[in-house]
Short mmCIF file of C-alpha atoms in Angstrom, two decimals:
data_model
loop_
_atom_site.label_atom_id
_atom_site.label_comp_id
_atom_site.label_asym_id
_atom_site.label_seq_id
_atom_site.Cartn_x
_atom_site.Cartn_y
_atom_site.Cartn_z
CA UNK A 3 8.83 9.75 -11.18
CA UNK A 4 5.58 8.38 -9.68
CA UNK A 5 5.53 10.62 -6.59
CA UNK A 6 2.47 10.96 -4.41
CA UNK A 7 2.21 13.54 -1.65
CA UNK A 8 -0.15 13.82 1.31
CA UNK A 9 -0.97 16.79 3.47
CA UNK A 10 -0.91 17.11 6.39
CA UNK A 11 1.50 14.46 7.58
CA UNK A 12 0.20 14.69 11.10
CA UNK A 13 -2.93 16.25 12.61
CA UNK A 14 -4.37 16.43 16.08
CA UNK A 15 -7.97 17.55 16.48
CA UNK A 16 -10.73 17.68 19.03
CA UNK A 17 -13.60 15.23 19.04
CA UNK A 18 -16.48 16.46 16.89
CA UNK A 19 -14.43 18.44 14.43
CA UNK A 20 -13.80 17.64 10.79
CA UNK A 21 -10.41 16.99 9.23
CA UNK A 22 -9.45 17.14 5.53
CA UNK A 23 -6.55 15.17 4.10
CA UNK A 24 -5.20 15.90 0.62
CA UNK A 25 -3.58 13.40 -1.73
CA UNK A 26 -1.77 14.59 -4.84
CA UNK A 27 -0.02 12.79 -7.68
CA UNK A 28 2.86 15.10 -8.47
CA UNK A 29 4.23 13.82 -11.77
CA UNK A 30 1.49 11.72 -13.32
CA UNK A 31 -2.24 11.76 -13.81
CA UNK A 32 -4.37 9.48 -11.70
CA UNK A 33 -7.91 8.71 -12.78
CA UNK A 34 -8.15 6.47 -9.75
CA UNK A 35 -6.92 7.01 -6.22
CA UNK A 36 -7.37 4.81 -3.16
CA UNK A 37 -7.71 5.56 0.53
CA UNK A 38 -6.42 3.11 3.09
CA UNK A 39 -6.40 2.96 6.86
CA UNK A 40 -3.67 1.16 8.79
CA UNK A 41 -3.65 0.20 12.46
CA UNK A 42 -0.42 -0.55 14.32
CA UNK A 43 1.32 -3.73 13.21
CA UNK A 44 -1.46 -4.51 10.70
CA UNK A 45 -1.63 -4.42 6.95
CA UNK A 46 -3.45 -1.83 4.90
CA UNK A 47 -7.25 -1.81 4.92
CA UNK A 48 -8.86 -0.35 1.82
CA UNK A 49 -11.54 2.18 2.72
CA UNK A 50 -12.60 3.50 -0.67
CA UNK A 51 -11.74 3.91 -4.31
CA UNK A 52 -11.84 7.45 -5.62
CA UNK A 53 -12.59 8.04 -9.30
CA UNK A 54 -12.02 11.40 -10.97
CA UNK A 55 -15.29 13.04 -11.84
CA UNK A 56 -17.54 10.44 -10.25
CA UNK A 57 -18.62 9.17 -6.88
CA UNK A 58 -16.25 7.16 -4.72
CA UNK A 59 -16.80 3.46 -4.15
CA UNK A 60 -16.70 2.52 -0.47
CA UNK A 61 -15.74 -0.84 1.01
CA UNK A 62 -18.23 -2.74 3.11
CA UNK A 63 -18.46 -1.31 6.60
CA UNK A 64 -17.05 2.10 5.75
CA UNK A 65 -19.50 4.95 6.39
CA UNK A 66 -19.61 7.16 3.30
CA UNK A 67 -21.21 10.04 5.22
CA UNK A 68 -18.40 10.00 7.74
CA UNK A 69 -15.50 9.64 5.31
CA UNK A 70 -16.22 12.06 2.47
CA UNK A 71 -14.11 11.64 -0.64
CA UNK A 72 -13.74 14.12 -3.48
CA UNK A 73 -11.64 13.52 -6.58
CA UNK A 74 -11.91 16.89 -8.29
CA UNK A 75 -8.99 16.62 -10.70
CA UNK A 76 -6.62 14.07 -12.21
CA UNK A 77 -4.03 14.90 -9.57
CA UNK A 78 -5.98 15.55 -6.41
CA UNK A 79 -8.24 13.52 -4.10
CA UNK A 80 -9.36 14.60 -0.65
CA UNK A 81 -10.62 12.61 2.33
CA UNK A 82 -12.65 14.46 4.93
CA UNK A 83 -13.23 12.77 8.26
CA UNK A 84 -16.42 14.39 9.53
CA UNK A 85 -17.30 14.70 13.23
CA UNK A 86 -14.15 12.82 14.18
CA UNK A 87 -14.08 10.68 17.28
CA UNK A 88 -11.16 9.04 19.14
CA UNK A 89 -11.85 5.72 17.40
CA UNK A 90 -11.08 7.43 14.08
CA UNK A 91 -7.50 7.93 15.21
CA UNK A 92 -5.33 6.00 12.79
CA UNK A 93 -2.77 6.20 10.00
CA UNK A 94 -4.43 7.14 6.71
CA UNK A 95 -2.59 6.44 3.46
CA UNK A 96 -3.59 7.27 -0.10
CA UNK A 97 -2.35 5.72 -3.31
CA UNK A 98 -2.67 6.71 -6.93
CA UNK A 99 -2.90 4.45 -9.93
CA UNK A 100 -0.75 5.45 -12.87
CA UNK A 101 -3.07 4.63 -15.74
CA UNK A 102 -0.28 4.94 -18.32
CA UNK A 103 1.60 2.02 -16.82
CA UNK A 104 0.80 -1.41 -18.28
CA UNK A 105 -0.02 -3.09 -14.97
CA UNK A 106 -1.51 -0.03 -13.27
CA UNK A 107 0.95 0.03 -10.39
CA UNK A 108 -0.22 1.99 -7.37
CA UNK A 109 2.09 4.49 -5.74
CA UNK A 110 1.56 5.46 -2.16
CA UNK A 111 1.70 8.74 -0.29
CA UNK A 112 3.69 9.10 2.93
CA UNK A 113 0.58 8.83 5.09
CA UNK A 114 -1.29 11.08 7.57
CA UNK A 115 -1.31 10.31 11.27
CA UNK A 116 -4.68 11.43 12.70
CA UNK A 117 -5.12 11.76 16.45
CA UNK A 118 -8.55 12.66 17.78
CA UNK A 119 -8.62 13.83 21.38
CA UNK B 21 -12.09 -15.42 -2.68
CA UNK B 22 -8.70 -13.90 -3.43
CA UNK B 23 -6.16 -14.52 -0.71
CA UNK B 24 -2.53 -13.52 0.00
CA UNK B 25 -0.48 -15.07 2.79
CA UNK B 26 3.00 -13.90 3.68
CA UNK B 27 5.56 -15.82 5.74
CA UNK B 28 7.24 -15.55 8.06
CA UNK B 29 5.47 -12.80 10.00
CA UNK B 30 8.81 -11.61 11.34
CA UNK B 31 12.39 -12.38 10.43
CA UNK B 32 15.61 -11.42 12.18
CA UNK B 33 18.88 -11.66 10.23
CA UNK B 34 22.47 -10.79 10.88
CA UNK B 35 24.06 -8.39 8.45
CA UNK B 36 25.20 -10.38 5.44
CA UNK B 37 22.92 -13.35 6.15
CA UNK B 38 20.89 -13.96 3.01
CA UNK B 39 17.30 -15.20 3.19
CA UNK B 40 13.94 -15.23 1.43
CA UNK B 41 10.43 -13.98 2.17
CA UNK B 42 7.43 -15.88 0.85
CA UNK B 43 4.12 -14.66 -0.59
CA UNK B 44 1.53 -17.34 -1.40
CA UNK B 45 -1.53 -16.30 -3.32
CA UNK B 46 -4.85 -17.70 -4.43
CA UNK B 47 -6.63 -15.85 -7.22
CA UNK B 48 -8.87 -16.83 -10.09
CA UNK B 49 -6.36 -15.28 -12.42
CA UNK B 50 -3.36 -13.04 -11.84
CA UNK B 51 -3.02 -9.69 -13.54
CA UNK B 52 -0.02 -8.63 -11.47
CA UNK B 53 1.82 -9.20 -8.18
CA UNK B 54 3.48 -6.29 -6.44
CA UNK B 55 6.10 -6.00 -3.72
CA UNK B 56 6.32 -2.94 -1.48
CA UNK B 57 8.58 -1.90 1.33
CA UNK B 58 7.14 0.02 4.27
CA UNK B 59 9.17 1.81 6.92
CA UNK B 60 7.54 2.65 10.28
CA UNK B 61 5.28 5.68 10.07
CA UNK B 62 5.56 5.93 6.27
CA UNK B 63 3.60 4.84 3.24
CA UNK B 64 4.58 1.77 1.24
CA UNK B 65 7.36 2.21 -1.34
CA UNK B 66 6.93 0.42 -4.64
CA UNK B 67 9.59 -2.21 -5.38
CA UNK B 68 8.55 -4.61 -8.12
CA UNK B 69 5.78 -5.78 -10.41
CA UNK B 70 5.67 -9.41 -11.57
CA UNK B 71 3.03 -10.73 -13.92
CA UNK B 72 3.98 -14.11 -15.32
CA UNK B 73 5.36 -17.34 -13.83
CA UNK B 74 9.12 -17.54 -14.23
CA UNK B 75 9.64 -13.82 -14.20
CA UNK B 76 12.38 -12.28 -12.06
CA UNK B 77 13.13 -8.68 -11.12
CA UNK B 78 16.19 -7.32 -9.31
CA UNK B 79 17.02 -4.15 -7.48
CA UNK B 80 20.25 -3.85 -5.51
CA UNK B 81 20.21 -6.63 -2.89
CA UNK B 82 16.61 -7.65 -3.66
CA UNK B 83 15.37 -10.16 -6.21
CA UNK B 84 11.71 -11.06 -6.68
CA UNK B 85 10.56 -14.26 -8.38
CA UNK B 86 7.14 -15.60 -9.34
CA UNK B 87 5.52 -19.00 -9.79
CA UNK B 88 1.86 -19.84 -10.38
CA UNK B 89 1.23 -20.08 -6.65
CA UNK B 90 3.79 -17.92 -4.86
CA UNK B 91 6.40 -15.24 -5.04
CA UNK B 92 9.69 -14.97 -3.23
CA UNK B 93 11.64 -11.91 -2.27
CA UNK B 94 15.28 -12.90 -1.95
CA UNK B 95 17.54 -10.63 0.08
CA UNK B 96 21.24 -11.14 -0.57
CA UNK B 97 23.78 -9.97 2.02
CA UNK B 98 21.30 -7.67 3.75
CA UNK B 99 22.30 -4.49 5.54
CA UNK B 100 20.65 -2.84 8.56
CA UNK B 101 19.03 -0.29 6.23
CA UNK B 102 17.05 -3.14 4.64
CA UNK B 103 15.07 -3.44 7.89
CA UNK B 104 11.41 -2.74 7.09
CA UNK B 105 8.08 -4.46 6.58
CA UNK B 106 7.77 -6.01 3.15
CA UNK B 107 4.25 -6.18 1.71
CA UNK B 108 3.02 -8.35 -1.12
CA UNK B 109 -0.16 -7.53 -3.04
CA UNK B 110 -2.00 -9.09 -5.99
CA UNK B 111 -4.18 -7.60 -8.66
CA UNK B 112 -6.59 -10.27 -9.91
CA UNK B 113 -7.79 -10.46 -13.49
CA UNK B 114 -11.06 -8.66 -14.07
CA UNK B 115 -10.51 -6.38 -11.10
CA UNK B 116 -12.25 -3.13 -11.78
CA UNK B 117 -10.40 -0.07 -10.70
CA UNK B 118 -7.19 -1.92 -9.83
CA UNK B 119 -8.24 -3.00 -6.32
CA UNK B 120 -5.27 -4.71 -4.65
CA UNK B 121 -5.39 -7.56 -2.17
CA UNK B 122 -2.58 -7.26 0.38
CA UNK B 123 -0.85 -9.80 2.57
CA UNK B 124 -0.15 -9.05 6.23
CA UNK B 125 3.52 -8.36 5.58
CA UNK B 126 6.84 -9.68 6.82
CA UNK B 127 8.70 -7.52 9.33
CA UNK B 128 12.41 -7.83 8.58
CA UNK B 129 15.08 -6.78 11.08
CA UNK B 130 18.73 -6.87 10.06
CA UNK B 131 21.15 -6.59 12.94
CA UNK B 132 24.64 -5.11 12.43
#
């Protein structure tokens, strides 16, 4: 149980294009999902909190017009990196909160490696 | 401000050499403390939730303990497949939306 998938696992795109990453909770419903970014040998940096049916909450310094988040259902959240540039190259990881668990554990997806040329 | 500090940053062990990883935290009130394991190029894998001082959880060669100021992840007779980065995270009381605060992680290498 508590499986989260991400698609794609790896994407290479040209500068200026947009990239969409999907995050799905496969065996539980997630009213809240989270999007993280991780640089090499560093810990996870929270970018935004995605709430089903409402607007995402972005962390300070994260451009909401660049990183578009949509949480259309209880099992799916998407992150779109718009007009990607080389500095957006990173490892993006989503997590989903299982609201039926007492302490709201978060379960993470396998991550998406984005490379912008 | 909530803070999580993990030590050591990196740890090398020989197979079978037991040791402990430390996670010190400062929060106004603790709702839960979580341990994750992360392999290179993958997302973190959930290991344990601890929520009250004195609590212990075990899974195979791993045992997590909690006090009011820190948590330990004890690794007994580790094997090379235990090599990974171990992350500690806290969920403070009153946190809306379950926003976690992560430590920087401990990179564990177990040599055969």
